[in-house]
C-alpha positions as a LaTeX table, in Angstrom:
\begin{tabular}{lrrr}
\hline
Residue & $x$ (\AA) & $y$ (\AA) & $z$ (\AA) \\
\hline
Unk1 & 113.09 & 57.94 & 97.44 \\
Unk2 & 112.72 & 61.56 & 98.48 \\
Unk3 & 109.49 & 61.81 & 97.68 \\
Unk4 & 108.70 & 59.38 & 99.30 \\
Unk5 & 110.47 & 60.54 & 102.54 \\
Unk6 & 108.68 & 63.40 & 102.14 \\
Unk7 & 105.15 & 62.01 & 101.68 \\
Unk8 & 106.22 & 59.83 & 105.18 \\
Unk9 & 107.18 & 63.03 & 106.52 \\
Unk10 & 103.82 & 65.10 & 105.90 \\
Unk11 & 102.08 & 61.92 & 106.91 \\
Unk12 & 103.59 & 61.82 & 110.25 \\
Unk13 & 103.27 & 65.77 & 110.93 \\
Unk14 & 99.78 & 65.70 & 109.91 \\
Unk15 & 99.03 & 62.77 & 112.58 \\
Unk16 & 100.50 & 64.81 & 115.03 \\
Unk17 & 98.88 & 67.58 & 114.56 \\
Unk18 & 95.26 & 65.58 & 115.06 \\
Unk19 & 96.50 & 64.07 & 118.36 \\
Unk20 & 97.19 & 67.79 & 119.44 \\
Unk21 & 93.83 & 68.92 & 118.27 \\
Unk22 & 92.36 & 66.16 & 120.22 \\
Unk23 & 94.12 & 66.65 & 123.19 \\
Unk24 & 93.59 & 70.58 & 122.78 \\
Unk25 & 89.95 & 69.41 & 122.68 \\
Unk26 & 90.00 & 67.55 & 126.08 \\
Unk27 & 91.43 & 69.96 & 127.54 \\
Unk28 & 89.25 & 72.62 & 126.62 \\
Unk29 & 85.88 & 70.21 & 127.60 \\
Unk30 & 87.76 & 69.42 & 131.09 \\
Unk31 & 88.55 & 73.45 & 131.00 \\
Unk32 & 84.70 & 74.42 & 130.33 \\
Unk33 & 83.48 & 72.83 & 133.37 \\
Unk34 & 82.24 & 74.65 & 135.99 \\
Unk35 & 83.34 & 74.92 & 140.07 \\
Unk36 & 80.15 & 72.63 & 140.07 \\
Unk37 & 81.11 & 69.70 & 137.43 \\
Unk38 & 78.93 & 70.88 & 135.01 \\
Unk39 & 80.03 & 72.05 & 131.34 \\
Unk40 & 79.27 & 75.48 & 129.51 \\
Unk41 & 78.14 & 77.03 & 133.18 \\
Unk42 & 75.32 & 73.98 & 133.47 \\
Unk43 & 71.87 & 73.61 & 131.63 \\
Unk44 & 69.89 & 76.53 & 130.48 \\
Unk45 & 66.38 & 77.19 & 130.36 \\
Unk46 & 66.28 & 75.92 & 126.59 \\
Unk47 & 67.39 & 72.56 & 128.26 \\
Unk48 & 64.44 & 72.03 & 130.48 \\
Unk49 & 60.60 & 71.49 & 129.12 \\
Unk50 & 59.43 & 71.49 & 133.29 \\
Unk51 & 61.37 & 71.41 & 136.53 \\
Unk52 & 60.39 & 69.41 & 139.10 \\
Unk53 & 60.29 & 71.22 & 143.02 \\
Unk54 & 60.19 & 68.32 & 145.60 \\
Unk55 & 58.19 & 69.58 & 148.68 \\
Unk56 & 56.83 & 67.04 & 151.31 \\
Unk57 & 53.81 & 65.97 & 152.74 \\
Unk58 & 50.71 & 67.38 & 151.89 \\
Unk59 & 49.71 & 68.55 & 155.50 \\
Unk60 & 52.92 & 70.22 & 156.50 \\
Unk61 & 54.53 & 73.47 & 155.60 \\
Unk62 & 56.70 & 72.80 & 152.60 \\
Unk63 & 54.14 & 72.00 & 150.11 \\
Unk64 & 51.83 & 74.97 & 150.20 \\
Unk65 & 55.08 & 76.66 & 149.86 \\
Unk66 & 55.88 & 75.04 & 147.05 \\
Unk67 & 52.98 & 75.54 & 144.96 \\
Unk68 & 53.44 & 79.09 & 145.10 \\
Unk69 & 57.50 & 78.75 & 144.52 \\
Unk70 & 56.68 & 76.40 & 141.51 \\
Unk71 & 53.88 & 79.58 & 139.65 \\
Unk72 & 56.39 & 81.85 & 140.83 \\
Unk73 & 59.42 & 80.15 & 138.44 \\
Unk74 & 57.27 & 79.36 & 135.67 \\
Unk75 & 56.43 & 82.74 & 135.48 \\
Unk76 & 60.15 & 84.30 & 135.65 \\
Unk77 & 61.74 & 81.59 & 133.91 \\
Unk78 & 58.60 & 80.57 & 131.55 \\
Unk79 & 59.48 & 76.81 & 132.38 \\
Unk80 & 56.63 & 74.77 & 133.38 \\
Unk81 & 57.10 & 74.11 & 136.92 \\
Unk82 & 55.28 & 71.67 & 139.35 \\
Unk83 & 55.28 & 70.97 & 142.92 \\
Unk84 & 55.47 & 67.73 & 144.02 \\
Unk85 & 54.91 & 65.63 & 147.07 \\
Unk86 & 57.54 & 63.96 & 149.04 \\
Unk87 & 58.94 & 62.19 & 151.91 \\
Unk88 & 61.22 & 65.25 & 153.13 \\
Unk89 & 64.56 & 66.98 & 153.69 \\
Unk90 & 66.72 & 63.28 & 153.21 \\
Unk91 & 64.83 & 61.75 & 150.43 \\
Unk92 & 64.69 & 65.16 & 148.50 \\
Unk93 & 68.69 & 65.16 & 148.43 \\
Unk94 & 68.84 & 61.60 & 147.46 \\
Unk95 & 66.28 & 62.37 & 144.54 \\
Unk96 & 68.61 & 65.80 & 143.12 \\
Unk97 & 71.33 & 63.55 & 143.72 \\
Unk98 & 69.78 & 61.15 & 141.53 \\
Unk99 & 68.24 & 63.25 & 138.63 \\
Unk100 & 64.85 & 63.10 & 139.97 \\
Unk101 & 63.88 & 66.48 & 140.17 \\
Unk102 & 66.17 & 69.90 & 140.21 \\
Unk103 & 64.96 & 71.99 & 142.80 \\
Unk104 & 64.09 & 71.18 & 146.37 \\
Unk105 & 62.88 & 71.97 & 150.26 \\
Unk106 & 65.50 & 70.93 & 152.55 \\
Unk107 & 66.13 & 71.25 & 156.06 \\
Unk108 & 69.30 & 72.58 & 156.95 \\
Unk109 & 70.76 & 70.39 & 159.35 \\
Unk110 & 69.65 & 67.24 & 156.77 \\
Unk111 & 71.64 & 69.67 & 153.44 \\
Unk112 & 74.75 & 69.29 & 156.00 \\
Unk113 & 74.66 & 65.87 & 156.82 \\
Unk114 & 74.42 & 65.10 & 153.22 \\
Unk115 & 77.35 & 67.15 & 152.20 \\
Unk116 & 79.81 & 65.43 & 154.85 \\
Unk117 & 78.10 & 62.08 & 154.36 \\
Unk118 & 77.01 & 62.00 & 157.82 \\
Unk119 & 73.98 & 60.82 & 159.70 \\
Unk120 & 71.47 & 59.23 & 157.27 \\
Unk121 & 73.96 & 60.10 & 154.29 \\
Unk122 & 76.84 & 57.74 & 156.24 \\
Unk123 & 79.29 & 57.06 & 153.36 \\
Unk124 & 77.12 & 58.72 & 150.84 \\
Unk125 & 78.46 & 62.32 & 150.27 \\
Unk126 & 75.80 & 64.20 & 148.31 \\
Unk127 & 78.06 & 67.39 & 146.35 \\
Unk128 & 75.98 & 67.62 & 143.41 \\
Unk129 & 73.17 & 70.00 & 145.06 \\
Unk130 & 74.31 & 73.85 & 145.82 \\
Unk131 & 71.93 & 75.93 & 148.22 \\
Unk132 & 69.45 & 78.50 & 146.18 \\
Unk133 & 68.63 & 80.10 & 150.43 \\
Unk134 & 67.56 & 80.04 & 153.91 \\
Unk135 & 63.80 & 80.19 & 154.39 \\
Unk136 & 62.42 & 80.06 & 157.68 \\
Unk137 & 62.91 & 78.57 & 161.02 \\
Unk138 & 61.55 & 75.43 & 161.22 \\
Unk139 & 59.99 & 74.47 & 164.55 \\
Unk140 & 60.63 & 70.88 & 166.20 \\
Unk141 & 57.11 & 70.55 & 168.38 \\
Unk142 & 56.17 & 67.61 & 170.35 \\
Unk143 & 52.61 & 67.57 & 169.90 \\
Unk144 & 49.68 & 65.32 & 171.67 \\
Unk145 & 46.68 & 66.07 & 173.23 \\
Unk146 & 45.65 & 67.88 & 176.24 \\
Unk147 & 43.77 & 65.04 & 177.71 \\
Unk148 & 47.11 & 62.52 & 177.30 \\
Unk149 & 48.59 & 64.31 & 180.07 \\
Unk150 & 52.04 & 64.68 & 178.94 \\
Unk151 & 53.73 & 67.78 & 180.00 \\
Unk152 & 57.33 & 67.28 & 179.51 \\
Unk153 & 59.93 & 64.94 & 177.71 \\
Unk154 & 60.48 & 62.57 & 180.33 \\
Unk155 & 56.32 & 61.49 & 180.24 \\
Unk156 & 56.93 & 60.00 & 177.05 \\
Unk157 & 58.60 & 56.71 & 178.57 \\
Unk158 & 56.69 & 53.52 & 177.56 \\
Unk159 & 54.34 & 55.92 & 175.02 \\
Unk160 & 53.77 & 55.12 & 171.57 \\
Unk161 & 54.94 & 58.48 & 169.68 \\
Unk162 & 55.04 & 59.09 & 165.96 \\
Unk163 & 58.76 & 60.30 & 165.08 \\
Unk164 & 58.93 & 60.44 & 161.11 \\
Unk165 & 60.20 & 58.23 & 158.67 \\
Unk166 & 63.91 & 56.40 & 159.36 \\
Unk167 & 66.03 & 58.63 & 157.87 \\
Unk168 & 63.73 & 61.93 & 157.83 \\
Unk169 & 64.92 & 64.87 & 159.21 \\
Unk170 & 61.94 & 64.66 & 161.86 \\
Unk171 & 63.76 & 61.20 & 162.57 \\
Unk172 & 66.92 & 63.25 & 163.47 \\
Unk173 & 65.21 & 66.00 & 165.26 \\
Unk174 & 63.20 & 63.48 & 167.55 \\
Unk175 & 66.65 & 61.26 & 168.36 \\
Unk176 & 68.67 & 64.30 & 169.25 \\
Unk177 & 65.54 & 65.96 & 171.27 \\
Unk178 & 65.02 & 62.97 & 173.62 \\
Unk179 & 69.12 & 62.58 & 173.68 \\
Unk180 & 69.16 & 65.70 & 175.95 \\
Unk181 & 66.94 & 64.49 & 177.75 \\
Unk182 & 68.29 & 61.14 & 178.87 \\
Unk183 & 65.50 & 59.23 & 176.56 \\
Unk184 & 66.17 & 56.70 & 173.30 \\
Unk185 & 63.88 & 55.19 & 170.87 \\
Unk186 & 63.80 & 52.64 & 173.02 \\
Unk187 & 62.26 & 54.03 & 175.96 \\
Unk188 & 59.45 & 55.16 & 173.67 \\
Unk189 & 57.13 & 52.85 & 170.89 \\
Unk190 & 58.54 & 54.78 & 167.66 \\
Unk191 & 55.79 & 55.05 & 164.87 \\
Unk192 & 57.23 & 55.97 & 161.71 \\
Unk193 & 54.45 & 58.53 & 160.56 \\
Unk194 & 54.65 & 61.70 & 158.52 \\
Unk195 & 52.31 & 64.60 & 159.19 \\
Unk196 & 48.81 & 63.66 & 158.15 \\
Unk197 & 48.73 & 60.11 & 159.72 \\
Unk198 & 50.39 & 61.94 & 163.10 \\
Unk199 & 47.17 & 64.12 & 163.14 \\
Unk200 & 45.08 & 60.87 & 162.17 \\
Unk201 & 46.68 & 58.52 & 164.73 \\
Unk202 & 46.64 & 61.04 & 167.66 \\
Unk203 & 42.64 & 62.05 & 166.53 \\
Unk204 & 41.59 & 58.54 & 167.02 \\
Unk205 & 43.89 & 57.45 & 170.10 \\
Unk206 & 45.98 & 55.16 & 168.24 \\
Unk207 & 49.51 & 57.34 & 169.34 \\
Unk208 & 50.31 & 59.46 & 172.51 \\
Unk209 & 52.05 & 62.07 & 170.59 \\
Unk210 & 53.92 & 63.09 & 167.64 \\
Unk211 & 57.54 & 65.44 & 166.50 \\
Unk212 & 56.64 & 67.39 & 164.10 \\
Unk213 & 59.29 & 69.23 & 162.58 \\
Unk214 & 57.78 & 72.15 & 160.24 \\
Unk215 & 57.43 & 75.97 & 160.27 \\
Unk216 & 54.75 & 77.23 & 162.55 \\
Unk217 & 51.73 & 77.04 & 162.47 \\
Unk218 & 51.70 & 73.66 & 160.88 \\
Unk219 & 49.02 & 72.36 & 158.52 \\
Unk220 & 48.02 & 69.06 & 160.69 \\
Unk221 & 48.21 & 70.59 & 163.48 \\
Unk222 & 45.84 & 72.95 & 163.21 \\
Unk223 & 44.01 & 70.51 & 161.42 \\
Unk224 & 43.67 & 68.38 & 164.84 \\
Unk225 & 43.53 & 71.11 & 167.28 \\
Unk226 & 40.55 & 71.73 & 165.44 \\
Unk227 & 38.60 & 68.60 & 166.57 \\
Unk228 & 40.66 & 68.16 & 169.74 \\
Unk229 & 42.58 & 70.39 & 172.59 \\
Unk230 & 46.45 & 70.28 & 171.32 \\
Unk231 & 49.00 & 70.75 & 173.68 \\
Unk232 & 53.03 & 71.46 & 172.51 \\
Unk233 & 55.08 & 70.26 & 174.73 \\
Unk234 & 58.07 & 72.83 & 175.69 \\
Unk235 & 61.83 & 72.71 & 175.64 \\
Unk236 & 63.42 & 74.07 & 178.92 \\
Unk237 & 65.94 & 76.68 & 178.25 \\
Unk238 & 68.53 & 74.82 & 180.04 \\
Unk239 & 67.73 & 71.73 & 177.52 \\
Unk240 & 67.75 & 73.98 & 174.58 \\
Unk241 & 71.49 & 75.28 & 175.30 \\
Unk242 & 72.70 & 71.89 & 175.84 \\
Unk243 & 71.07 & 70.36 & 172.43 \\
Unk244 & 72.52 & 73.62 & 170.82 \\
Unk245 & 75.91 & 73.63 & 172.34 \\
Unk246 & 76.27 & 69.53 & 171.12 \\
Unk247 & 74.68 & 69.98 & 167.90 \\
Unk248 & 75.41 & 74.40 & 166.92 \\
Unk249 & 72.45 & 74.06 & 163.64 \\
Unk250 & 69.71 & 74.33 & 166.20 \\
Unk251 & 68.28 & 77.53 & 167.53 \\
Unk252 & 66.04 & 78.64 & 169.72 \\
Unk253 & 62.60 & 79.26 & 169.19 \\
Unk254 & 59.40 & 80.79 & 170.37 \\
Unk255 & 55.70 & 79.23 & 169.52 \\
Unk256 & 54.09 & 82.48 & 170.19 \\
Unk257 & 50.36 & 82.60 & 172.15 \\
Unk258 & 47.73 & 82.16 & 169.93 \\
Unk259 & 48.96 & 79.43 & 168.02 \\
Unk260 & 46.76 & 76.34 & 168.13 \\
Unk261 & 44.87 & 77.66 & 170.66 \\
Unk262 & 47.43 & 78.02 & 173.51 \\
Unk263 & 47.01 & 81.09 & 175.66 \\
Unk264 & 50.73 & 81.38 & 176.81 \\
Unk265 & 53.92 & 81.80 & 174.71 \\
Unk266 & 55.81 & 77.77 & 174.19 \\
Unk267 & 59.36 & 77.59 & 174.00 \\
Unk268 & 60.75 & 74.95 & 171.36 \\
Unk269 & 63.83 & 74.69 & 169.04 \\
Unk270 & 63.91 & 75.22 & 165.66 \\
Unk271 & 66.03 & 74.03 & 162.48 \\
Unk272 & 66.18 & 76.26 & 158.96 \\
Unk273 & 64.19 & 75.59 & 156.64 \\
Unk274 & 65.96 & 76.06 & 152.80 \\
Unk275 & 66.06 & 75.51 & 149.03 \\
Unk276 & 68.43 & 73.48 & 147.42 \\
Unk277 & 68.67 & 72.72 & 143.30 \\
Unk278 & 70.67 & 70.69 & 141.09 \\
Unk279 & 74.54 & 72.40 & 140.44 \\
Unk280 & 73.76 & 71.08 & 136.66 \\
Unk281 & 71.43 & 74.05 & 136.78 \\
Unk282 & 73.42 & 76.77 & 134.92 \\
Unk283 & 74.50 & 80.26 & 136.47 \\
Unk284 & 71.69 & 82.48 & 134.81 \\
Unk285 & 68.86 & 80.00 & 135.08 \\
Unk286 & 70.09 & 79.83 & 139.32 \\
Unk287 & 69.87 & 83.30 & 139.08 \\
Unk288 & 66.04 & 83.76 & 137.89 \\
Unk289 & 65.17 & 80.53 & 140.20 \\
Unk290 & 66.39 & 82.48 & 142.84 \\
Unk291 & 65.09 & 86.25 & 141.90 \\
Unk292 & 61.41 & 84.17 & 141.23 \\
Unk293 & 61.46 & 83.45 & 144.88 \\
Unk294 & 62.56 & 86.29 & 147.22 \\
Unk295 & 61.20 & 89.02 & 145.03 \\
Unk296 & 57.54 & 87.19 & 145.15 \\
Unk297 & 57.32 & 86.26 & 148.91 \\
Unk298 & 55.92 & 88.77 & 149.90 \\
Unk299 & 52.52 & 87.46 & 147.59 \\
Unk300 & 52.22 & 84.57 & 150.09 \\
Unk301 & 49.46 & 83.57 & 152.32 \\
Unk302 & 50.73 & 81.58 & 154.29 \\
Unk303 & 52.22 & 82.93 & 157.74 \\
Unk304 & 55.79 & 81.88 & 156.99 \\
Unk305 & 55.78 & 84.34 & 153.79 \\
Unk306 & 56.61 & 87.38 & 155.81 \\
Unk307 & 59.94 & 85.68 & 157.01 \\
Unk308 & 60.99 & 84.49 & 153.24 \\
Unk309 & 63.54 & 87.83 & 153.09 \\
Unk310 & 66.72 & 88.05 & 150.55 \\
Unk311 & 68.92 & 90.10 & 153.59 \\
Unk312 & 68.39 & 86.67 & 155.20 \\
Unk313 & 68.99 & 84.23 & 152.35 \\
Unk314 & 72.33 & 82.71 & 153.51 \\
Unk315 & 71.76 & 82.89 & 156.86 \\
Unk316 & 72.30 & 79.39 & 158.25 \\
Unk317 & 73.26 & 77.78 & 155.28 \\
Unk318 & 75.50 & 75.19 & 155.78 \\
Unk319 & 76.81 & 73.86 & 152.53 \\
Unk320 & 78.11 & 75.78 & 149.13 \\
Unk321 & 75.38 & 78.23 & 147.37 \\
Unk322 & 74.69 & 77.97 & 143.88 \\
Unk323 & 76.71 & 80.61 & 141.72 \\
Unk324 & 73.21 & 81.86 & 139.94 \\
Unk325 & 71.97 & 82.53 & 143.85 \\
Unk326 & 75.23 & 83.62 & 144.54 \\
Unk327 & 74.92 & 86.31 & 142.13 \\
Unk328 & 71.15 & 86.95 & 143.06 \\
Unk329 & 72.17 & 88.09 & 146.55 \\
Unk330 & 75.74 & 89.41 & 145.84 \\
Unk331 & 73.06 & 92.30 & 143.29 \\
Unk332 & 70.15 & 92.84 & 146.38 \\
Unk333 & 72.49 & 92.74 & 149.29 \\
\hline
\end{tabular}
């Protein structure tokens, strides 16, 4: 009988010990996960055989960008990495959110929406992508043709303009622009374009005039200046501080002579232009990700290069920066 008591008893104290061990276990996976969500400080590069850089269309500013960002990461992180084309700022954060691709071109006043569910993202809170940095200004222009004779906002009444896809961040730019100026989508035809069938629908007549929101100057738009005689159409100063003052993420913004052919300075409005990536992404692959970029800038052709600078990285940035980028800037700054 007291062996047997003692059998129960070793039994029971050795079942008890496994449920602790589990338990101890649990707690230590819930313990191991990162600010993020992710475990073990997120996926390294042994985890990834490419990464996938969302850009946008193939006329604007993003993607030429991108295929310089993309050689620039395979290089410093030796993971195969590939530009790809898009549909922009609010599709790109759906598409990290999703598992579609890790790293991405985002406009900063779309990365805010999506991280307070706002706007396009109403309902739909997107926390799972972290900033890598600010970019660039990113110019809202109102572009049509010198021989459509519109000069200011209020001439687009009745017109048939291109503003972007529904839910683009062009969309956004183009509802808040005519806002301040006492204009809707329904005073105007809405096309929903991107950039290369903008330049193709205002080149053959089809459309009065197009927002284009992208850095400066902008593929398509030189593209059509050169067949045609582009005119920008300028923001008042007085209009600026009143979009800026309702909605703070905007700044203003100078299209300087020269540009497209104009002979005078055009004052516009401008967004930032950023990189976002998955928060999966673990701490030291972040980090290289982010060194591959600002330390190679410098390399790139295209005007916008010169204004890709790490002591203005998280300038603008509206939502939480990735710990790797964190640390990238924390070292150079």
């Amino acid at each position: 009988m007291k062996k047997n008591s003692l059998r129960l008893l070793a039994l029971v104290s050795m079942f008890a010990l496994l449920v602790l061990a589990a338990c101890g276990n649990d707690e230590k996976a819930d313990g191991d996960k990162d600010a993020d969500g992710s475990k073990d400080g997120g996926k390294t590069e042994q985890e990834y055989k490419f990464l996938s850089l969302l850009t946008g269309g193939t006329q604007g500013t993003y993607y030429p960008l991108g295929g310089s960002f993309a050689e620039f990461i395979t290089a410093e992180t030796g993971i195969k990495t590939t530009a790809e084309v898009s549909q922009a700022s609010a599709a790109n954060m759906t598409a990290l959110k999703d598992g579609d691709a890790q790293i991405a071109f985002v406009q900063t006043d779309i990365a805010y929406y999506a991280s307070k569910g706002e706007m396009m993202f109403d309902g739909e809170v997107i926390d799972e992508v972290s900033a890598i940095g600010a970019l660039y200004p990113e110019t809202v222009q109102l572009v049509t043709l010198k021989k459509n004779n519109i000069t200011t906002f209020e001439d687009l009444k009745g017109k048939s303009v291109s503003v972007g896809a529904p839910g683009s961040g062009t969309y956004a730019n183009a509802e808040q622009l005519l806002e301040i100026h006492g204009l809707t989508m329904k005073d105007i035809k809405p096309q929903n374009l991107d950039f290369g069938e903008s330049q193709e629908s205002l080149q053959a007549g089809q459309i009065d005039a197009a927002f284009i929101t992208a850095g400066t100057p902008t593929g398509a738009v030189e593209g059509l200046n050169a067949v045609a005689e582009v005119f920008v159409v300028p923001v008042e100063d007085a209009k600026a501080d009143e979009l800026i003052e309702k909605y703070p993420y905007y700044a203003k913004e100078v299209i300087p002579a020269g540009t497209y052919g104009s002979d005078v300075d055009t004052p516009a409005v401008s967004v930032g232009a950023m990189l976002v990536m998955q928060n999966d992404i673990s701490e030291e692959l972040g980090y290289k990700i982010t060194k591959a970029i600002y330390e190679n800038a410098s390399k790139i052709q295209h005007a916008k290069g010169a204004l890709i600078k790490a002591e203005s990285g998280l300038n603008g940035i509206g939502i939480p920066v990735h710990p790797g980028a964190q640390k990238y800037f924390d070292e150079v700054n």
